[in-house]
Coordinates of C-alpha atoms in Angstrom, one line a residue:
M1 CA 1.0 -9.1 6.0
L2 CA 1.7 -6.0 3.9
D3 CA 0.7 -7.8 0.7
A4 CA -2.5 -9.0 2.3
S5 CA -3.1 -5.4 3.6
S6 CA -2.6 -4.0 0.1
A7 CA -5.0 -6.4 -1.4
V8 CA -7.7 -5.8 1.2
F9 CA -7.3 -2.0 1.1
A10 CA -7.6 -2.1 -2.7
Q11 CA -10.7 -4.2 -2.5
K12 CA -12.5 -2.7 0.5
G13 CA -10.9 0.7 0.8
Y14 CA -8.9 1.7 3.9
A15 CA -12.0 2.6 6.0
G16 CA -13.8 -0.6 5.1
A17 CA -10.8 -2.9 5.7
T18 CA -10.5 -4.7 9.1
I19 CA -7.6 -6.4 10.7
R20 CA -9.7 -9.6 10.6
D21 CA -10.0 -9.2 6.8
I22 CA -6.2 -8.8 6.5
S23 CA -5.3 -11.6 8.8
S24 CA -7.8 -14.0 7.1
L25 CA -6.3 -13.3 3.7
A26 CA -2.8 -13.7 5.1
G27 CA -3.7 -16.9 6.7
L28 CA -2.8 -15.6 10.2
A29 CA -4.6 -15.2 13.5
D30 CA -5.8 -11.7 14.2
G31 CA -3.5 -11.3 17.1
T32 CA -0.4 -12.2 15.0
I33 CA -0.7 -9.0 13.1
Y34 CA -0.6 -7.0 16.4
N35 CA 2.8 -8.6 17.2
Y36 CA 4.2 -6.6 14.3
F37 CA 1.8 -3.6 13.8
E38 CA 0.0 -1.6 16.4
N39 CA -3.1 -1.0 14.3
K40 CA -4.4 -0.7 10.7
F41 CA -2.8 2.7 10.2
D42 CA 0.6 1.2 11.0
L43 CA 0.0 -1.4 8.2
L44 CA -0.8 1.5 5.8
I45 CA 2.5 3.2 6.8
G46 CA 4.3 -0.1 6.2
I47 CA 2.9 -0.3 2.7
L48 CA 3.7 3.3 1.9
S49 CA 7.2 2.9 3.3
R50 CA 7.8 -0.1 1.1
L51 CA 6.5 1.7 -1.9
A52 CA 8.7 4.7 -1.2
E53 CA 11.7 2.4 -0.8
L54 CA 11.0 0.3 -3.9
E55 CA 10.0 3.1 -6.2
R56 CA 11.7 6.1 -4.7
L57 CA 8.6 8.1 -5.2
P58 CA 8.8 11.7 -6.1
D59 CA 8.3 14.2 -3.3
E60 CA 5.0 15.3 -4.7
L61 CA 3.6 11.8 -4.2
L62 CA 4.8 11.6 -0.6
Q63 CA 3.1 14.9 0.1
G64 CA -0.1 13.0 -0.6
L65 CA 0.2 11.4 2.8
Q66 CA -1.0 14.7 4.2
G67 CA -4.1 14.6 2.1
D68 CA -6.6 11.9 1.2
V69 CA -5.1 8.3 1.4
Q70 CA -7.1 7.3 -1.7
D71 CA -5.6 10.1 -3.7
F72 CA -2.1 9.0 -2.6
F73 CA -2.7 5.4 -3.8
V74 CA -4.1 6.6 -7.1
A75 CA -1.0 8.8 -7.6
A76 CA 1.3 6.0 -6.6
F77 CA -0.4 3.6 -9.0
E78 CA -0.2 6.1 -11.8
H79 CA 3.5 6.6 -11.1
R80 CA 4.1 2.8 -11.1
M81 CA 2.2 2.4 -14.4
S82 CA 4.3 5.2 -15.9
R83 CA 7.5 3.5 -14.9
L84 CA 6.3 0.2 -16.4
E85 CA 5.4 1.9 -19.7
Q86 CA 8.9 3.5 -19.8
R87 CA 10.5 0.2 -19.2
E88 CA 8.4 -1.4 -22.0
A89 CA 9.3 1.4 -24.4
M90 CA 13.0 0.8 -23.8
Q91 CA 12.8 -2.9 -24.6
P92 CA 13.5 -3.8 -28.3

């Protein structure tokens, strides 16, 4: 569900995304998502929580939650790309 949410948010933006879009991509009934998440915002929080856990995002990125969601995703993406570039640079 979180992977499908991420893909739909990336394609349509948070405001343009619907639970129906997400459930369709995930291959689930609309109601199934509501068994796990109260609403679309809860899905977004789930994605952000997973990102924070996986990447241990710096505090300045987490502060982006207080601002524009799109800015946060851009900052998180840039952080992820930076980490990937660092890993590639360390490989022989």
